[in-house]
Each structure stands twice: as C-alpha cells, then as structure tokens.
XYZ file of N, CA and C in Angstrom:
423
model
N 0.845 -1.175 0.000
C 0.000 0.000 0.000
C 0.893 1.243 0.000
N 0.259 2.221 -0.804
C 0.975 3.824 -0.992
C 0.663 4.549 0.219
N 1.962 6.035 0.716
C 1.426 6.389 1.613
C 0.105 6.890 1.433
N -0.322 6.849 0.176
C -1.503 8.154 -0.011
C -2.608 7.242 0.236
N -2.217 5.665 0.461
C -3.694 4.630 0.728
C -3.974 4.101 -0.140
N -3.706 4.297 -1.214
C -4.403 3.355 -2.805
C -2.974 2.264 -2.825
N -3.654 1.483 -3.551
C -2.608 -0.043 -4.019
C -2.494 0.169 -5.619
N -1.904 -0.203 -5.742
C -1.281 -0.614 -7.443
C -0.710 0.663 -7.831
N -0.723 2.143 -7.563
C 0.249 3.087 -7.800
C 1.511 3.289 -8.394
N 2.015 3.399 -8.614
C 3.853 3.351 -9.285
C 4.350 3.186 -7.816
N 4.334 4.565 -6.779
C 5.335 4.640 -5.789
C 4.620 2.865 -4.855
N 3.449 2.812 -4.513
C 3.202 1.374 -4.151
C 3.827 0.310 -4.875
N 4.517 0.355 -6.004
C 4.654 -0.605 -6.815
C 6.359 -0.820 -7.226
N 7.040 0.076 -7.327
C 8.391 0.449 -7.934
C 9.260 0.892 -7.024
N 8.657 1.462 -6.459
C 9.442 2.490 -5.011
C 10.438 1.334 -4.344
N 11.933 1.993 -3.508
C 12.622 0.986 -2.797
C 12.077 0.523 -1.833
N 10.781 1.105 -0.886
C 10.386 0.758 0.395
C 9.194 -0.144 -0.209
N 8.857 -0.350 -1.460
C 7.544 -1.350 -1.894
C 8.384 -2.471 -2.213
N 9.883 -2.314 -2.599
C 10.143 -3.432 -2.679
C 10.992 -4.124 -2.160
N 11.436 -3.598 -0.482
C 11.750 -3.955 0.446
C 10.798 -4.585 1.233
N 9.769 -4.207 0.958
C 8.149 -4.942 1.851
C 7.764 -5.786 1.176
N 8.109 -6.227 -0.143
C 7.694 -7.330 -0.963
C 8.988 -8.638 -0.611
N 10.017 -8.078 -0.657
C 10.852 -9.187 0.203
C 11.086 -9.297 1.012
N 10.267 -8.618 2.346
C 10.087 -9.531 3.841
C 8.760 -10.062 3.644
N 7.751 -9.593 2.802
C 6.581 -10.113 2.862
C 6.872 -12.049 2.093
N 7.755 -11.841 0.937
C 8.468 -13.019 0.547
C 9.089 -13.910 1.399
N 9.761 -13.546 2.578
C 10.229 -14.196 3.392
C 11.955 -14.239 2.873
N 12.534 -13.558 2.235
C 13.909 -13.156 2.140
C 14.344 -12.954 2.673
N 15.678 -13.771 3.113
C 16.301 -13.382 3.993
C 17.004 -12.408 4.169
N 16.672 -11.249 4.951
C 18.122 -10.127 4.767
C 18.761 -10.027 6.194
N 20.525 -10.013 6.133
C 20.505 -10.394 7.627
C 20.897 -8.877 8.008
N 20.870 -7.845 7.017
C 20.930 -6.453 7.483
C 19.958 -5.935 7.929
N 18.711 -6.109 8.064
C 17.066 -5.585 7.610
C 17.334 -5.229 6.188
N 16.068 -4.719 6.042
C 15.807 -3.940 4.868
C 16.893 -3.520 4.080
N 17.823 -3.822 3.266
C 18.471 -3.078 2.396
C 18.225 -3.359 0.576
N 18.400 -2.410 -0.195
C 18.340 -2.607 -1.681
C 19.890 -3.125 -1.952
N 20.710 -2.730 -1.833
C 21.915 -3.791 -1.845
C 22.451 -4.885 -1.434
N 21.395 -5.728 -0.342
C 21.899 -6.664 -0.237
C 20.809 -7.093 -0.759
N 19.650 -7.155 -1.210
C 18.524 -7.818 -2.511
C 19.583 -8.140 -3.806
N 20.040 -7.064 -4.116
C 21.038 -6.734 -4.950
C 22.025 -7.936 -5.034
N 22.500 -8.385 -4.177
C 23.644 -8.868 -3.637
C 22.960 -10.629 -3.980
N 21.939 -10.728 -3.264
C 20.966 -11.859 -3.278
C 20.555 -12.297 -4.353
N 20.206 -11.389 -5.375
C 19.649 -11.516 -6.426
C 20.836 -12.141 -7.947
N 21.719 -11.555 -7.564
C 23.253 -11.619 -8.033
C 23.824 -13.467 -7.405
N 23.559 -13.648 -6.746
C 23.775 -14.575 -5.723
C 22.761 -16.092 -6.116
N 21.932 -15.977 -7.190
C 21.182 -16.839 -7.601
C 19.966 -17.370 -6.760
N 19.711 -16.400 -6.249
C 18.383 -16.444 -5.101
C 16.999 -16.048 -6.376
N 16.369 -16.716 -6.494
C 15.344 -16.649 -7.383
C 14.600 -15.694 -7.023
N 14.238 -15.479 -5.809
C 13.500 -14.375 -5.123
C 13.528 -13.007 -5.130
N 14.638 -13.025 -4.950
C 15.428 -11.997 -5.207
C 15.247 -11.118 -6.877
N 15.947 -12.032 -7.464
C 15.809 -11.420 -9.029
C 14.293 -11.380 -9.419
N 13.436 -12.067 -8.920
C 12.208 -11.926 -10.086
C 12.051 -10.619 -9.131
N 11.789 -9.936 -7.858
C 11.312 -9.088 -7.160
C 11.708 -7.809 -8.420
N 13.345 -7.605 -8.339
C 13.958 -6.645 -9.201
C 13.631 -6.922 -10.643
N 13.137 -7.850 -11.497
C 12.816 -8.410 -12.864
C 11.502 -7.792 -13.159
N 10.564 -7.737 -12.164
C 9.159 -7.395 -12.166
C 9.318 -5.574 -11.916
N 10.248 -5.125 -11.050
C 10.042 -3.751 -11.333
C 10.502 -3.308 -12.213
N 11.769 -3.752 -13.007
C 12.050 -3.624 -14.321
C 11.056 -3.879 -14.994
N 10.091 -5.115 -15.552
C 9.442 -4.901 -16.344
C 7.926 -3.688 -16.061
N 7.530 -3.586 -14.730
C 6.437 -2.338 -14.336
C 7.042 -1.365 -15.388
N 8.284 -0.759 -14.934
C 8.914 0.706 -15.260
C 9.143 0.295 -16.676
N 9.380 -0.833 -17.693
C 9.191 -0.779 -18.819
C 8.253 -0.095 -19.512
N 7.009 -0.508 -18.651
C 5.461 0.122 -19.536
C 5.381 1.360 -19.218
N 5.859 1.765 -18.337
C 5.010 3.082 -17.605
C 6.033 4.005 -18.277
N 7.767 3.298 -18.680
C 8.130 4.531 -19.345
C 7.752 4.858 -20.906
N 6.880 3.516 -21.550
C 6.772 3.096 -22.362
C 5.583 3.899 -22.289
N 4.661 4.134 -21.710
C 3.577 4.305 -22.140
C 3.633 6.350 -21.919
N 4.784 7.236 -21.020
C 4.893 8.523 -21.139
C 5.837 8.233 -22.305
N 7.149 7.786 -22.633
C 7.075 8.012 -24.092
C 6.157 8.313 -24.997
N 4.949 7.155 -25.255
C 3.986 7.529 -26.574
C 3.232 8.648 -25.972
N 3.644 8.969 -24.682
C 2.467 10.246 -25.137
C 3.080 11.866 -25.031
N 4.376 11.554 -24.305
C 4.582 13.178 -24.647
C 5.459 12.612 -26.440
N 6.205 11.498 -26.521
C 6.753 11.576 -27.840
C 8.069 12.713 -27.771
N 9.152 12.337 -26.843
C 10.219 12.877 -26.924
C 10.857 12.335 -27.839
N 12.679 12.879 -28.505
C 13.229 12.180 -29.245
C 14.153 11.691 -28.668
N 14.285 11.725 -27.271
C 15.183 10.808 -26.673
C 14.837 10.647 -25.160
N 15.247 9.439 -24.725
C 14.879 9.141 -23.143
C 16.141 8.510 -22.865
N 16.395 9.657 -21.541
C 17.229 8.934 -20.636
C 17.019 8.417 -19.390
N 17.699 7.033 -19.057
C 16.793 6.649 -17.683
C 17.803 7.017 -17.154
N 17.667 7.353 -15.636
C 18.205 7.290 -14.230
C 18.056 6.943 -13.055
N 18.859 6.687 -12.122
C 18.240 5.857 -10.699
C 18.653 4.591 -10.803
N 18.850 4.647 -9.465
C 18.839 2.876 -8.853
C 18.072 1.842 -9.565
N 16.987 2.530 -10.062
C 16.404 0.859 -10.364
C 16.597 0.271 -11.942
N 17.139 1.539 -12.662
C 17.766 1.016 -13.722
C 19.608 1.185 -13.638
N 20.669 1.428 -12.768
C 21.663 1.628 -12.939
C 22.347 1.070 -11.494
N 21.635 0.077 -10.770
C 22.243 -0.919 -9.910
C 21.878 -1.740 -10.224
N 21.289 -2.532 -10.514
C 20.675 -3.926 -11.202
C 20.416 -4.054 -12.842
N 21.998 -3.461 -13.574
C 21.792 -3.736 -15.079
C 21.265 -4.987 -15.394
N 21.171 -6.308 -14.777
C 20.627 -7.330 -15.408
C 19.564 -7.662 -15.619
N 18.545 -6.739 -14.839
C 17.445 -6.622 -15.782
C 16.823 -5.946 -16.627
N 17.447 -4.813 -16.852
C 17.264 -3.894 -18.280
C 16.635 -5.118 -19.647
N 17.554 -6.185 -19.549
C 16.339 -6.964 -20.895
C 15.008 -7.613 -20.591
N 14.572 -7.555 -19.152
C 13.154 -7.181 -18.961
C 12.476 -6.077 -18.658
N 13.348 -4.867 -18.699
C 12.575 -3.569 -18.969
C 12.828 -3.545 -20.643
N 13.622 -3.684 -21.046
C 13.723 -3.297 -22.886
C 12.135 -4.306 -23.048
N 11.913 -5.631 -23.263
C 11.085 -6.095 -23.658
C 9.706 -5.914 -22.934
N 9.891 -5.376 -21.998
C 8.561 -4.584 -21.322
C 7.864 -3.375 -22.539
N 9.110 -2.909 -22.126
C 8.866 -1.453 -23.098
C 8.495 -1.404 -24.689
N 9.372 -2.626 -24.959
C 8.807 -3.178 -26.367
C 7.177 -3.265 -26.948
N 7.124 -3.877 -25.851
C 5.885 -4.775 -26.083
C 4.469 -3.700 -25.666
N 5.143 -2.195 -25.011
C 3.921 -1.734 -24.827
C 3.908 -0.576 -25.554
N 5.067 0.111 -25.724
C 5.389 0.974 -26.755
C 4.212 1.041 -27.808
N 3.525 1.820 -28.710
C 2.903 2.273 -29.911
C 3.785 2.591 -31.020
N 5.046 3.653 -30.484
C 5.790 4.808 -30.944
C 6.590 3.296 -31.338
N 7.494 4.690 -33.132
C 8.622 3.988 -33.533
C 9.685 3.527 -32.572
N 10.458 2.967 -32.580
C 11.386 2.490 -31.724
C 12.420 3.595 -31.922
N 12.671 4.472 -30.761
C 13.821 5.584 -30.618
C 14.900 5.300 -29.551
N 15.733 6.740 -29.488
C 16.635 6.071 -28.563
C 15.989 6.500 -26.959
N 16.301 5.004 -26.212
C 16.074 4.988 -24.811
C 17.797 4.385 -24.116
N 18.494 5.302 -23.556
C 19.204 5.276 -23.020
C 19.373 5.410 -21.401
N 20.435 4.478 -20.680
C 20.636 4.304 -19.519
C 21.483 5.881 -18.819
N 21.341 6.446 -18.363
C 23.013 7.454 -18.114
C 24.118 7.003 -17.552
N 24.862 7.460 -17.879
C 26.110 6.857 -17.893
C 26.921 7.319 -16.657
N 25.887 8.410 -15.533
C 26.542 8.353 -14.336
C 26.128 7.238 -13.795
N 25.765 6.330 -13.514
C 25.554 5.206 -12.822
C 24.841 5.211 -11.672
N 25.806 4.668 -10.612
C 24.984 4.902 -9.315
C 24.998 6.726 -8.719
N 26.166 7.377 -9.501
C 26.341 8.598 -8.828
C 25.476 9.724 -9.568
N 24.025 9.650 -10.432
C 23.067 10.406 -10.741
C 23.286 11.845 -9.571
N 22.445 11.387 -8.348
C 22.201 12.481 -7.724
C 23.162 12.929 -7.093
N 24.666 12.622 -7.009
C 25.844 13.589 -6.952
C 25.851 14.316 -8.510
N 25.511 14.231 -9.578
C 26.157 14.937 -10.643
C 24.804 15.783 -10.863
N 23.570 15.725 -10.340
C 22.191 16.484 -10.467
C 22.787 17.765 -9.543
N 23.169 17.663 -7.971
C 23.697 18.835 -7.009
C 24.803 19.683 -7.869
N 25.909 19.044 -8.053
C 26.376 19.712 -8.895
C 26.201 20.349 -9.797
N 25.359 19.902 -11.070
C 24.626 20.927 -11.934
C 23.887 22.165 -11.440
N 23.265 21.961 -10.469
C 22.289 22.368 -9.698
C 23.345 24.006 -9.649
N 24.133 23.498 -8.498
C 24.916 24.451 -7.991
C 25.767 25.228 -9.258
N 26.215 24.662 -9.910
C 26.764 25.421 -11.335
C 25.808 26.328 -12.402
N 24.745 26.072 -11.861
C 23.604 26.670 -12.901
C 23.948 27.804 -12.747
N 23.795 28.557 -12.295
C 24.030 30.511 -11.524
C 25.287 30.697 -12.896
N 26.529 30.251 -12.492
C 27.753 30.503 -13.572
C 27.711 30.140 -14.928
N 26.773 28.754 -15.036
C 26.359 28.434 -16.940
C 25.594 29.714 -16.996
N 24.321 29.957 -16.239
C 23.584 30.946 -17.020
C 24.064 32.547 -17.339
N 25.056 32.929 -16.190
C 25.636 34.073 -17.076
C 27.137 34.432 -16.128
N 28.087 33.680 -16.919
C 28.941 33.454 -16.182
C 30.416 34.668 -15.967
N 29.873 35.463 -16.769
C 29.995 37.348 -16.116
C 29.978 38.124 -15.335
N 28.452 37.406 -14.959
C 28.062 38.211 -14.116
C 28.088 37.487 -12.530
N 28.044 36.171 -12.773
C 27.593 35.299 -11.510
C 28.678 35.821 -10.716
N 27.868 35.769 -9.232
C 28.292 36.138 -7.958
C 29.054 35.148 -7.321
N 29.891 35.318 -6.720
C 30.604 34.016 -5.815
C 31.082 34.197 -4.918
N 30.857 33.760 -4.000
C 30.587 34.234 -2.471
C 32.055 33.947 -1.692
C-alpha cells in the first residue's frame, strides 16, 4: 500500500520501500534488515527471489516509461536511478517490457552513464547553474 492509501500506484509498486516490503513479505532473507543492496547482492547470488522481485520492477517501469514516451513523444529518453543503474541485469526485462507496450517507432532509450552517482552529478549541476547561465556576471561568495 501507498502512503496516499491506494494499491497498485507506481510509488506502491516500484518504489525501494515497496520493494523492500515485498521481500520480507516473501520471506527473504536479509541479515541487514531492509536493504536494496543486499537484494542486490541476493539476487546476483542466484536467489530466485530476489531477481524476479527486481525483474518485475524492471518490467512495471518498462510500460510506464513506455507508455509517457507515446504520449509526450520525446526524441530521446534517458533513464536514471537505482532501479535502472544498480541492477543492469534486468534492463532486458525492462527493454522487452517497453517493447511490447510501446505504440511509438522504436527511438533512442538510453541508460546514463553516471551510474549509481546520478544524484551527486544532479547537485552539482544544480549548484553550477548561476555561472552556466551568465557566467559574467555570476556572484561568488
């Protein structure tokens, strides 16, 4: 269940804490509690449990990116985050997710190539924005 109370949601469904509650509700063993890296670790580890948990949110986030593709119709998608750039081995059940729900020609859908360190290189941009946008004038404290 979502905090907002409804079931089947994305964040009920995809989120790290939905699918940390799907593998104690599984009965997985984690001897840390709750962690996404040691699922990770487990899943890597030939624990069946494990991988289909991460296989199934790969294929969810297949459709759902599959299905805002066909409708805003960008000319390129980049994914980011943990759930596509710690567990590359299931990207070929998000590609064939996405395949299969897709409308749109087949374009480019790309992984980024910061990896796990996305939201270190997002702060940074963040903070550099002031000097890209007019770097003349920007103030620096």
């Amino acid at each position: 269940m979502c905090d907002c109370g409804q079931r089947g949601c994305l964040e009920a469904t995809v989120s790290e804490d939905a699918i940390m509650r799907r593998a104690i509700d599984d009965g997985i063993a984690l001897s840390s509690g709750p962690s996404l890296d040691e699922l990770i670790k487990l899943a890597r580890a030939n624990n069946t449990a494990a991988a289909a948990i991460l296989t199934d949110r790969a294929r969810t986030l297949g459709k759902v990116v599959a299905t805002l593709r066909d409708l805003f119709n960008p000319d390129h998608v980049t994914l980011g985050g943990q759930a596509f750039t710690s567990y590359p081995e299931a990207m070929r059940d998000f590609a064939q997710s996405f395949d299969q729900t897709t409308r749109s020609p087949r374009r480019n859908v790309l992984v980024t190539g910061f990896g796990n360190r996305v939201q270190e290189h997002a702060a940074v941009a963040v903070s550099l924005s002031v000097l890209h946008a007019d770097p003349l004038n920007a103030q620096l404290l």
